[in-house]
């Protein structure tokens, strides 16, 4: 490990005095308790068991579905360096993408949950039922006013012209070492948000400041065609497989939004897909769902200290766009301002508070991310 990286890791370790549950404690060589960076929680939602992993020191939150086999692993929070976040009863280590990287279960992977971050106002408007802090709230159902759609077009608005926001279809990447990231790479600041995806041993990093301008990246990771999307109005990232019914799809930005959340379109059929509802809402693919892929959104400094080399979406994509100047600062400065009206408000949280949501069918379980 480079000396500079060791120093940064040491500083992080010194600042780990955060509240943890007793099961997250470890004992060091001097029989002193050492607390983990991570908190693990298992819970049930609509007859399905889930494992939620989060950290306030290294800001992220992610969830996985548990089946009969994975429930038997008896996970506990790890004190290993990130991205290792937990270990099983055999001492095997698991990373933040739900992959076992050592021990008897090496090579096993947890099923991703249909969960992501989004602003509070979007969750409570997109779903007729939401649960927050153990309280279930029911919204009035929205009448389907056009039989060609499975959502109410009353709340579908044009945020931009069709396909006017250019998706990135042939993404270019920068290969960066830790030393370069520390000394000479100046595109990303420490607190810049990044979406990190890992499949079949390949990991790629997508800066949100680039996705603010494009909203969609069609890419291949670990030989798996995926679509990475980010909806600036709702603050929501997502990653899905692009293969549907045996055919690889290419996605673009329709310019339409539902409850201010992006509607993607696939170029093969022209069907529109809701990012947060995770399904096609109009067109020949209506009702079809996208297969989710595990990812995390965290800050650049967290991931920079997690690895020694990085594959980062380059700012040199061939577009005449300024990715370095924040695009949505004025939008975030006014919590009450939304581009298009929504029917529901709930003062339990600020409109643009970033909330983690786990959705199944028409219901969503909401969690406040650690800070």
mmCIF file of C-alpha atoms in Angstrom:
data_model
loop_
_atom_site.group_PDB
_atom_site.id
_atom_site.type_symbol
_atom_site.label_atom_id
_atom_site.label_comp_id
_atom_site.label_asym_id
_atom_site.label_seq_id
_atom_site.Cartn_x
_atom_site.Cartn_y
_atom_site.Cartn_z
ATOM 1 C CA UNK A 1 0.000 0.000 0.000
ATOM 2 C CA UNK A 2 1.388 3.490 -0.849
ATOM 3 C CA UNK A 3 2.535 5.460 2.215
ATOM 4 C CA UNK A 4 0.135 8.300 1.400
ATOM 5 C CA UNK A 5 -2.748 5.866 1.178
ATOM 6 C CA UNK A 6 -1.727 4.255 4.451
ATOM 7 C CA UNK A 7 -1.796 7.640 6.155
ATOM 8 C CA UNK A 8 -5.268 8.385 4.800
ATOM 9 C CA UNK A 9 -6.506 4.984 5.916
ATOM 10 C CA UNK A 10 -4.983 5.550 9.359
ATOM 11 C CA UNK A 11 -6.734 8.898 9.674
ATOM 12 C CA UNK A 12 -10.009 7.255 8.717
ATOM 13 C CA UNK A 13 -9.459 4.549 11.295
ATOM 14 C CA UNK A 14 -8.882 7.129 14.032
ATOM 15 C CA UNK A 15 -12.211 8.785 13.239
ATOM 16 C CA UNK A 16 -14.280 5.623 13.580
ATOM 17 C CA UNK A 17 -15.778 6.497 16.947
ATOM 18 C CA UNK A 18 -19.346 6.129 15.752
ATOM 19 C CA UNK A 19 -22.241 4.425 17.464
ATOM 20 C CA UNK A 20 -22.509 0.710 16.628
ATOM 21 C CA UNK A 21 -24.617 -2.078 18.008
ATOM 22 C CA UNK A 22 -22.856 -4.628 20.278
ATOM 23 C CA UNK A 23 -22.851 -7.289 17.563
ATOM 24 C CA UNK A 24 -20.684 -4.988 15.447
ATOM 25 C CA UNK A 25 -17.857 -4.908 18.029
ATOM 26 C CA UNK A 26 -14.550 -6.784 17.714
ATOM 27 C CA UNK A 27 -11.653 -7.319 20.077
ATOM 28 C CA UNK A 28 -8.118 -6.254 19.164
ATOM 29 C CA UNK A 29 -4.828 -7.809 20.328
ATOM 30 C CA UNK A 30 -5.024 -5.855 23.593
ATOM 31 C CA UNK A 31 -8.546 -7.121 24.337
ATOM 32 C CA UNK A 32 -9.971 -3.692 23.627
ATOM 33 C CA UNK A 33 -13.253 -3.377 21.688
ATOM 34 C CA UNK A 34 -12.884 -2.213 18.099
ATOM 35 C CA UNK A 35 -16.022 -0.973 16.415
ATOM 36 C CA UNK A 36 -16.932 -1.722 12.823
ATOM 37 C CA UNK A 37 -17.556 0.968 10.235
ATOM 38 C CA UNK A 38 -20.744 -0.781 9.170
ATOM 39 C CA UNK A 39 -24.208 -1.515 10.514
ATOM 40 C CA UNK A 40 -26.116 -4.582 9.319
ATOM 41 C CA UNK A 41 -29.855 -4.991 9.668
ATOM 42 C CA UNK A 42 -32.137 -7.778 8.490
ATOM 43 C CA UNK A 43 -35.849 -7.130 8.066
ATOM 44 C CA UNK A 44 -38.930 -8.442 6.298
ATOM 45 C CA UNK A 45 -40.875 -6.552 3.647
ATOM 46 C CA UNK A 46 -43.860 -8.107 1.855
ATOM 47 C CA UNK A 47 -42.907 -11.672 2.885
ATOM 48 C CA UNK A 48 -39.335 -11.236 1.605
ATOM 49 C CA UNK A 49 -36.249 -11.039 3.851
ATOM 50 C CA UNK A 50 -33.619 -8.360 3.219
ATOM 51 C CA UNK A 51 -30.180 -7.423 4.490
ATOM 52 C CA UNK A 52 -29.394 -3.703 4.710
ATOM 53 C CA UNK A 53 -25.817 -2.484 5.039
ATOM 54 C CA UNK A 54 -24.911 1.123 5.749
ATOM 55 C CA UNK A 55 -22.133 3.334 7.026
ATOM 56 C CA UNK A 56 -22.098 6.926 8.208
ATOM 57 C CA UNK A 57 -18.310 7.201 8.151
ATOM 58 C CA UNK A 58 -18.080 5.959 4.571
ATOM 59 C CA UNK A 59 -21.412 7.281 3.311
ATOM 60 C CA UNK A 60 -23.387 4.570 1.553
ATOM 61 C CA UNK A 61 -26.442 2.370 1.991
ATOM 62 C CA UNK A 62 -27.365 -0.770 0.060
ATOM 63 C CA UNK A 63 -29.687 -3.756 0.444
ATOM 64 C CA UNK A 64 -29.815 -7.360 -0.759
ATOM 65 C CA UNK A 65 -32.529 -9.980 -0.979
ATOM 66 C CA UNK A 66 -31.994 -12.997 1.251
ATOM 67 C CA UNK A 67 -33.026 -16.493 0.252
ATOM 68 C CA UNK A 68 -32.858 -19.724 2.230
ATOM 69 C CA UNK A 69 -29.166 -20.202 1.537
ATOM 70 C CA UNK A 70 -27.964 -16.655 2.158
ATOM 71 C CA UNK A 71 -30.030 -16.379 5.362
ATOM 72 C CA UNK A 72 -27.918 -19.189 6.813
ATOM 73 C CA UNK A 73 -24.662 -17.261 6.427
ATOM 74 C CA UNK A 74 -25.089 -15.459 9.777
ATOM 75 C CA UNK A 75 -23.460 -12.232 8.597
ATOM 76 C CA UNK A 76 -21.846 -9.762 10.941
ATOM 77 C CA UNK A 77 -20.251 -6.408 10.213
ATOM 78 C CA UNK A 78 -16.571 -6.555 9.307
ATOM 79 C CA UNK A 79 -13.715 -4.391 10.536
ATOM 80 C CA UNK A 80 -11.806 -5.008 7.313
ATOM 81 C CA UNK A 81 -10.996 -2.142 4.959
ATOM 82 C CA UNK A 82 -13.763 -0.992 2.624
ATOM 83 C CA UNK A 83 -15.080 -2.293 0.208
ATOM 84 C CA UNK A 84 -15.201 -5.401 2.441
ATOM 85 C CA UNK A 85 -18.208 -4.775 4.681
ATOM 86 C CA UNK A 86 -19.159 -8.067 6.361
ATOM 87 C CA UNK A 87 -18.142 -11.629 7.097
ATOM 88 C CA UNK A 88 -20.007 -14.915 7.382
ATOM 89 C CA UNK A 89 -19.979 -17.587 10.093
ATOM 90 C CA UNK A 90 -17.044 -19.328 8.374
ATOM 91 C CA UNK A 91 -14.929 -16.159 8.433
ATOM 92 C CA UNK A 92 -15.416 -15.481 4.729
ATOM 93 C CA UNK A 93 -15.299 -11.855 3.620
ATOM 94 C CA UNK A 94 -17.993 -10.132 1.537
ATOM 95 C CA UNK A 95 -17.760 -6.815 -0.287
ATOM 96 C CA UNK A 96 -20.259 -3.996 -0.695
ATOM 97 C CA UNK A 97 -21.591 -5.544 -3.938
ATOM 98 C CA UNK A 98 -22.669 -8.699 -2.099
ATOM 99 C CA UNK A 99 -19.789 -10.794 -3.441
ATOM 100 C CA UNK A 100 -17.949 -13.329 -1.283
ATOM 101 C CA UNK A 101 -14.221 -12.838 -1.918
ATOM 102 C CA UNK A 102 -12.749 -15.366 0.533
ATOM 103 C CA UNK A 103 -13.694 -18.419 2.552
ATOM 104 C CA UNK A 104 -15.761 -21.516 1.778
ATOM 105 C CA UNK A 105 -18.452 -19.494 -0.021
ATOM 106 C CA UNK A 106 -15.973 -17.677 -2.249
ATOM 107 C CA UNK A 107 -17.584 -16.777 -5.572
ATOM 108 C CA UNK A 108 -21.103 -16.663 -4.140
ATOM 109 C CA UNK A 109 -23.137 -13.496 -4.645
ATOM 110 C CA UNK A 110 -26.216 -12.093 -2.951
ATOM 111 C CA UNK A 111 -29.261 -11.130 -4.975
ATOM 112 C CA UNK A 112 -29.564 -7.351 -5.459
ATOM 113 C CA UNK A 113 -32.624 -5.671 -3.993
ATOM 114 C CA UNK A 114 -34.688 -3.201 -5.969
ATOM 115 C CA UNK A 115 -33.421 -0.299 -3.905
ATOM 116 C CA UNK A 116 -31.899 3.098 -4.573
ATOM 117 C CA UNK A 117 -31.660 6.660 -3.320
ATOM 118 C CA UNK A 118 -34.118 9.378 -4.347
ATOM 119 C CA UNK A 119 -35.546 12.592 -2.997
ATOM 120 C CA UNK A 120 -38.318 12.287 -0.434
ATOM 121 C CA UNK A 121 -40.965 14.004 -2.591
ATOM 122 C CA UNK A 122 -40.480 11.526 -5.438
ATOM 123 C CA UNK A 123 -40.901 8.397 -3.314
ATOM 124 C CA UNK A 124 -44.115 9.565 -1.667
ATOM 125 C CA UNK A 125 -45.652 10.552 -5.008
ATOM 126 C CA UNK A 126 -44.614 7.606 -7.154
ATOM 127 C CA UNK A 127 -46.001 4.937 -4.854
ATOM 128 C CA UNK A 128 -49.559 4.720 -3.512
ATOM 129 C CA UNK A 129 -48.237 3.167 -0.291
ATOM 130 C CA UNK A 130 -45.041 4.004 1.559
ATOM 131 C CA UNK A 131 -43.621 2.971 4.925
ATOM 132 C CA UNK A 132 -41.298 5.277 6.860
ATOM 133 C CA UNK A 133 -40.153 4.846 10.468
ATOM 134 C CA UNK A 134 -42.591 1.986 10.858
ATOM 135 C CA UNK A 135 -45.598 4.076 9.801
ATOM 136 C CA UNK A 136 -47.547 3.056 6.698
ATOM 137 C CA UNK A 137 -49.165 5.836 4.698
ATOM 138 C CA UNK A 138 -51.649 5.392 1.873
ATOM 139 C CA UNK A 139 -52.037 7.927 -0.937
ATOM 140 C CA UNK A 140 -55.134 8.435 -2.987
ATOM 141 C CA UNK A 141 -54.930 6.240 -6.072
ATOM 142 C CA UNK A 142 -54.236 8.045 -9.333
ATOM 143 C CA UNK A 143 -56.765 7.299 -12.037
ATOM 144 C CA UNK A 144 -55.389 5.860 -15.271
ATOM 145 C CA UNK A 145 -56.728 8.389 -17.742
ATOM 146 C CA UNK A 146 -55.222 6.855 -20.894
ATOM 147 C CA UNK A 147 -55.595 3.087 -21.417
ATOM 148 C CA UNK A 148 -52.362 2.991 -23.409
ATOM 149 C CA UNK A 149 -50.430 3.828 -20.206
ATOM 150 C CA UNK A 150 -50.206 2.137 -16.800
ATOM 151 C CA UNK A 151 -49.562 5.452 -14.994
ATOM 152 C CA UNK A 152 -51.633 8.627 -14.888
ATOM 153 C CA UNK A 153 -50.577 10.890 -17.747
ATOM 154 C CA UNK A 154 -51.875 13.817 -15.685
ATOM 155 C CA UNK A 155 -48.477 13.787 -13.991
ATOM 156 C CA UNK A 156 -46.389 13.126 -17.110
ATOM 157 C CA UNK A 157 -44.668 16.312 -18.269
ATOM 158 C CA UNK A 158 -42.170 17.318 -20.920
ATOM 159 C CA UNK A 159 -38.874 18.286 -19.313
ATOM 160 C CA UNK A 160 -37.001 18.319 -22.643
ATOM 161 C CA UNK A 161 -37.600 17.432 -26.277
ATOM 162 C CA UNK A 162 -37.538 13.756 -27.201
ATOM 163 C CA UNK A 163 -33.952 12.424 -27.286
ATOM 164 C CA UNK A 164 -32.602 15.988 -26.950
ATOM 165 C CA UNK A 165 -30.557 15.075 -23.858
ATOM 166 C CA UNK A 166 -27.833 12.888 -25.377
ATOM 167 C CA UNK A 167 -27.225 9.531 -23.766
ATOM 168 C CA UNK A 168 -23.642 8.243 -23.736
ATOM 169 C CA UNK A 169 -23.676 5.177 -25.967
ATOM 170 C CA UNK A 170 -19.966 4.595 -26.508
ATOM 171 C CA UNK A 171 -18.507 5.604 -23.154
ATOM 172 C CA UNK A 172 -14.828 6.481 -22.802
ATOM 173 C CA UNK A 173 -12.948 5.888 -19.567
ATOM 174 C CA UNK A 174 -9.827 7.118 -17.835
ATOM 175 C CA UNK A 175 -7.567 4.523 -16.228
ATOM 176 C CA UNK A 176 -6.213 6.119 -13.065
ATOM 177 C CA UNK A 177 -3.800 4.867 -10.416
ATOM 178 C CA UNK A 178 -4.130 5.813 -6.762
ATOM 179 C CA UNK A 179 -1.043 8.014 -7.029
ATOM 180 C CA UNK A 180 -2.501 9.833 -10.029
ATOM 181 C CA UNK A 181 -5.836 10.239 -8.255
ATOM 182 C CA UNK A 182 -4.064 11.714 -5.266
ATOM 183 C CA UNK A 183 -1.598 13.994 -7.033
ATOM 184 C CA UNK A 184 -2.741 14.933 -10.528
ATOM 185 C CA UNK A 185 -6.357 13.901 -11.246
ATOM 186 C CA UNK A 186 -8.421 17.041 -10.714
ATOM 187 C CA UNK A 187 -11.763 16.325 -12.352
ATOM 188 C CA UNK A 188 -13.359 14.793 -9.243
ATOM 189 C CA UNK A 189 -13.333 16.489 -5.871
ATOM 190 C CA UNK A 190 -13.382 14.449 -2.675
ATOM 191 C CA UNK A 191 -17.089 15.059 -2.035
ATOM 192 C CA UNK A 192 -18.276 14.530 -5.618
ATOM 193 C CA UNK A 193 -20.858 11.762 -5.866
ATOM 194 C CA UNK A 194 -20.025 8.695 -7.942
ATOM 195 C CA UNK A 195 -21.980 5.594 -8.929
ATOM 196 C CA UNK A 196 -19.856 2.451 -8.669
ATOM 197 C CA UNK A 197 -20.809 -0.804 -10.420
ATOM 198 C CA UNK A 198 -18.991 -4.141 -10.309
ATOM 199 C CA UNK A 199 -19.831 -7.223 -12.383
ATOM 200 C CA UNK A 200 -17.796 -10.353 -13.052
ATOM 201 C CA UNK A 201 -14.599 -8.829 -11.701
ATOM 202 C CA UNK A 202 -14.837 -5.522 -13.583
ATOM 203 C CA UNK A 203 -15.567 -2.293 -11.703
ATOM 204 C CA UNK A 204 -16.451 1.060 -13.272
ATOM 205 C CA UNK A 205 -17.088 4.485 -11.780
ATOM 206 C CA UNK A 206 -19.620 6.986 -13.132
ATOM 207 C CA UNK A 207 -19.412 10.574 -11.817
ATOM 208 C CA UNK A 208 -22.814 12.097 -11.163
ATOM 209 C CA UNK A 209 -21.530 15.454 -12.446
ATOM 210 C CA UNK A 210 -21.324 13.861 -15.928
ATOM 211 C CA UNK A 211 -24.674 12.087 -15.616
ATOM 212 C CA UNK A 212 -26.268 15.428 -14.718
ATOM 213 C CA UNK A 213 -25.811 16.297 -18.408
ATOM 214 C CA UNK A 214 -26.604 12.935 -20.029
ATOM 215 C CA UNK A 215 -28.797 11.014 -17.544
ATOM 216 C CA UNK A 216 -28.115 7.688 -19.307
ATOM 217 C CA UNK A 217 -25.006 5.640 -20.095
ATOM 218 C CA UNK A 218 -25.318 2.453 -22.149
ATOM 219 C CA UNK A 219 -22.332 0.321 -21.238
ATOM 220 C CA UNK A 220 -20.953 -3.202 -20.844
ATOM 221 C CA UNK A 221 -19.445 -4.273 -17.510
ATOM 222 C CA UNK A 222 -17.954 -7.719 -17.076
ATOM 223 C CA UNK A 223 -19.459 -8.650 -20.458
ATOM 224 C CA UNK A 224 -22.942 -7.732 -19.190
ATOM 225 C CA UNK A 225 -24.858 -5.005 -21.094
ATOM 226 C CA UNK A 226 -26.135 -2.486 -18.540
ATOM 227 C CA UNK A 227 -27.793 0.925 -18.475
ATOM 228 C CA UNK A 228 -26.722 3.399 -15.825
ATOM 229 C CA UNK A 229 -29.228 6.202 -15.298
ATOM 230 C CA UNK A 230 -29.423 9.246 -13.074
ATOM 231 C CA UNK A 231 -32.456 11.515 -12.738
ATOM 232 C CA UNK A 232 -31.337 14.993 -11.585
ATOM 233 C CA UNK A 233 -34.824 16.219 -10.599
ATOM 234 C CA UNK A 234 -35.332 13.266 -8.241
ATOM 235 C CA UNK A 235 -31.673 12.672 -7.307
ATOM 236 C CA UNK A 236 -32.004 8.994 -8.160
ATOM 237 C CA UNK A 237 -29.368 6.635 -9.595
ATOM 238 C CA UNK A 238 -30.135 3.200 -10.999
ATOM 239 C CA UNK A 239 -28.377 0.368 -12.802
ATOM 240 C CA UNK A 240 -30.214 -2.277 -14.823
ATOM 241 C CA UNK A 241 -29.398 -5.045 -17.253
ATOM 242 C CA UNK A 242 -30.199 -4.096 -20.835
ATOM 243 C CA UNK A 243 -31.157 -7.609 -21.932
ATOM 244 C CA UNK A 244 -34.950 -8.004 -22.043
ATOM 245 C CA UNK A 245 -36.663 -11.089 -23.448
ATOM 246 C CA UNK A 246 -33.322 -12.269 -24.812
ATOM 247 C CA UNK A 247 -32.552 -9.053 -26.714
ATOM 248 C CA UNK A 248 -30.079 -6.333 -25.750
ATOM 249 C CA UNK A 249 -31.667 -2.885 -25.681
ATOM 250 C CA UNK A 250 -30.236 0.610 -26.041
ATOM 251 C CA UNK A 251 -31.796 3.340 -23.940
ATOM 252 C CA UNK A 252 -32.206 7.063 -24.447
ATOM 253 C CA UNK A 253 -33.740 10.032 -22.632
ATOM 254 C CA UNK A 254 -37.371 10.513 -23.694
ATOM 255 C CA UNK A 255 -37.510 14.036 -22.277
ATOM 256 C CA UNK A 256 -40.721 13.085 -20.457
ATOM 257 C CA UNK A 257 -40.857 12.815 -16.680
ATOM 258 C CA UNK A 258 -43.402 11.179 -14.386
ATOM 259 C CA UNK A 259 -43.683 12.896 -10.998
ATOM 260 C CA UNK A 260 -40.447 14.643 -12.109
ATOM 261 C CA UNK A 261 -38.662 11.274 -12.466
ATOM 262 C CA UNK A 262 -37.001 10.353 -15.765
ATOM 263 C CA UNK A 263 -38.761 8.193 -18.329
ATOM 264 C CA UNK A 264 -36.215 6.271 -20.388
ATOM 265 C CA UNK A 265 -37.071 4.898 -23.817
ATOM 266 C CA UNK A 266 -35.622 1.860 -25.563
ATOM 267 C CA UNK A 267 -34.636 2.460 -29.155
ATOM 268 C CA UNK A 268 -35.785 -0.970 -30.320
ATOM 269 C CA UNK A 269 -39.483 -0.527 -29.506
ATOM 270 C CA UNK A 270 -39.855 3.122 -28.448
ATOM 271 C CA UNK A 271 -41.421 2.017 -25.164
ATOM 272 C CA UNK A 272 -41.087 4.381 -22.188
ATOM 273 C CA UNK A 273 -39.690 3.055 -18.887
ATOM 274 C CA UNK A 274 -40.027 4.624 -15.456
ATOM 275 C CA UNK A 275 -36.679 4.662 -13.682
ATOM 276 C CA UNK A 276 -38.008 4.416 -10.113
ATOM 277 C CA UNK A 277 -41.070 2.294 -10.855
ATOM 278 C CA UNK A 278 -38.685 -0.019 -12.725
ATOM 279 C CA UNK A 279 -41.131 -0.932 -15.484
ATOM 280 C CA UNK A 280 -42.314 0.042 -18.945
ATOM 281 C CA UNK A 281 -45.256 2.436 -18.705
ATOM 282 C CA UNK A 282 -46.303 2.743 -22.363
ATOM 283 C CA UNK A 283 -45.510 0.978 -25.633
ATOM 284 C CA UNK A 284 -45.253 -2.635 -26.719
ATOM 285 C CA UNK A 285 -43.131 -3.487 -23.642
ATOM 286 C CA UNK A 286 -45.697 -2.079 -21.182
ATOM 287 C CA UNK A 287 -45.582 -3.833 -17.822
ATOM 288 C CA UNK A 288 -42.182 -5.433 -18.430
ATOM 289 C CA UNK A 289 -39.661 -4.955 -15.623
ATOM 290 C CA UNK A 290 -35.939 -4.282 -15.782
ATOM 291 C CA UNK A 291 -33.500 -6.530 -13.914
ATOM 292 C CA UNK A 292 -31.638 -4.593 -11.244
ATOM 293 C CA UNK A 293 -27.857 -4.650 -10.764
ATOM 294 C CA UNK A 294 -26.079 -3.981 -7.459
ATOM 295 C CA UNK A 295 -24.327 -0.629 -7.213
ATOM 296 C CA UNK A 296 -23.478 1.996 -4.659
ATOM 297 C CA UNK A 297 -23.519 5.763 -4.788
ATOM 298 C CA UNK A 298 -20.957 7.344 -2.488
ATOM 299 C CA UNK A 299 -18.413 10.140 -2.569
ATOM 300 C CA UNK A 300 -15.226 9.980 -4.599
ATOM 301 C CA UNK A 301 -12.908 10.076 -1.583
ATOM 302 C CA UNK A 302 -14.552 6.945 -0.166
ATOM 303 C CA UNK A 303 -14.009 4.912 -3.314
ATOM 304 C CA UNK A 304 -10.601 6.423 -4.027
ATOM 305 C CA UNK A 305 -9.369 4.975 -0.745
ATOM 306 C CA UNK A 306 -10.986 1.598 -1.423
ATOM 307 C CA UNK A 307 -8.794 0.534 -4.354
ATOM 308 C CA UNK A 308 -5.407 1.172 -5.968
ATOM 309 C CA UNK A 309 -6.638 1.748 -9.530
ATOM 310 C CA UNK A 310 -9.842 3.006 -11.097
ATOM 311 C CA UNK A 311 -11.788 2.946 -14.338
ATOM 312 C CA UNK A 312 -13.607 6.296 -14.328
ATOM 313 C CA UNK A 313 -16.021 7.638 -16.927
ATOM 314 C CA UNK A 314 -13.991 10.323 -18.692
ATOM 315 C CA UNK A 315 -15.041 13.942 -19.048
ATOM 316 C CA UNK A 316 -13.796 13.674 -22.646
ATOM 317 C CA UNK A 317 -16.871 12.101 -24.256
ATOM 318 C CA UNK A 318 -16.849 14.195 -27.426
ATOM 319 C CA UNK A 319 -19.572 16.602 -26.264
ATOM 320 C CA UNK A 320 -19.112 20.342 -25.908
ATOM 321 C CA UNK A 321 -20.350 20.351 -22.308
ATOM 322 C CA UNK A 322 -18.934 21.782 -19.101
ATOM 323 C CA UNK A 323 -19.016 18.949 -16.579
ATOM 324 C CA UNK A 324 -17.025 20.883 -13.986
ATOM 325 C CA UNK A 325 -19.576 23.598 -13.275
ATOM 326 C CA UNK A 326 -22.467 22.334 -11.104
ATOM 327 C CA UNK A 327 -25.659 22.209 -13.145
ATOM 328 C CA UNK A 328 -28.324 21.840 -10.458
ATOM 329 C CA UNK A 329 -27.069 23.977 -7.560
ATOM 330 C CA UNK A 330 -29.920 26.492 -7.959
ATOM 331 C CA UNK A 331 -32.438 23.640 -8.064
ATOM 332 C CA UNK A 332 -31.115 22.236 -4.791
ATOM 333 C CA UNK A 333 -30.963 25.667 -3.134
ATOM 334 C CA UNK A 334 -34.775 25.947 -3.056
ATOM 335 C CA UNK A 335 -36.330 22.940 -1.351
ATOM 336 C CA UNK A 336 -39.863 23.986 -2.254
ATOM 337 C CA UNK A 337 -39.167 24.376 -5.966
ATOM 338 C CA UNK A 338 -40.084 21.474 -8.248
ATOM 339 C CA UNK A 339 -40.121 21.671 -12.053
ATOM 340 C CA UNK A 340 -43.619 20.181 -12.186
ATOM 341 C CA UNK A 341 -46.360 19.974 -9.581
ATOM 342 C CA UNK A 342 -46.907 16.784 -7.601
ATOM 343 C CA UNK A 343 -50.066 15.900 -5.665
ATOM 344 C CA UNK A 344 -48.579 14.772 -2.324
ATOM 345 C CA UNK A 345 -46.450 16.557 0.271
ATOM 346 C CA UNK A 346 -45.305 15.172 3.597
ATOM 347 C CA UNK A 347 -43.390 17.393 6.013
ATOM 348 C CA UNK A 348 -41.789 14.410 7.761
ATOM 349 C CA UNK A 349 -38.736 15.171 5.605
ATOM 350 C CA UNK A 350 -37.540 18.017 3.394
ATOM 351 C CA UNK A 351 -38.736 17.620 -0.193
ATOM 352 C CA UNK A 352 -35.190 17.022 -1.427
ATOM 353 C CA UNK A 353 -33.930 14.967 1.487
ATOM 354 C CA UNK A 354 -32.130 11.962 -0.003
ATOM 355 C CA UNK A 355 -33.915 8.797 1.135
ATOM 356 C CA UNK A 356 -33.170 5.138 0.462
ATOM 357 C CA UNK A 357 -36.183 3.269 -0.894
ATOM 358 C CA UNK A 358 -36.762 -0.447 -1.346
ATOM 359 C CA UNK A 359 -39.736 -1.133 -3.588
ATOM 360 C CA UNK A 360 -41.870 -4.170 -4.363
ATOM 361 C CA UNK A 361 -44.878 -3.818 -6.659
ATOM 362 C CA UNK A 362 -46.828 -0.733 -5.513
ATOM 363 C CA UNK A 363 -45.201 -0.355 -2.094
ATOM 364 C CA UNK A 364 -41.929 1.170 -0.953
ATOM 365 C CA UNK A 365 -40.061 0.899 2.350
ATOM 366 C CA UNK A 366 -38.114 4.091 3.076
ATOM 367 C CA UNK A 367 -34.976 4.571 5.182
ATOM 368 C CA UNK A 368 -33.036 7.691 6.106
ATOM 369 C CA UNK A 369 -29.412 7.150 4.976
ATOM 370 C CA UNK A 370 -26.690 7.579 7.610
ATOM 371 C CA UNK A 371 -24.923 10.935 7.663
#
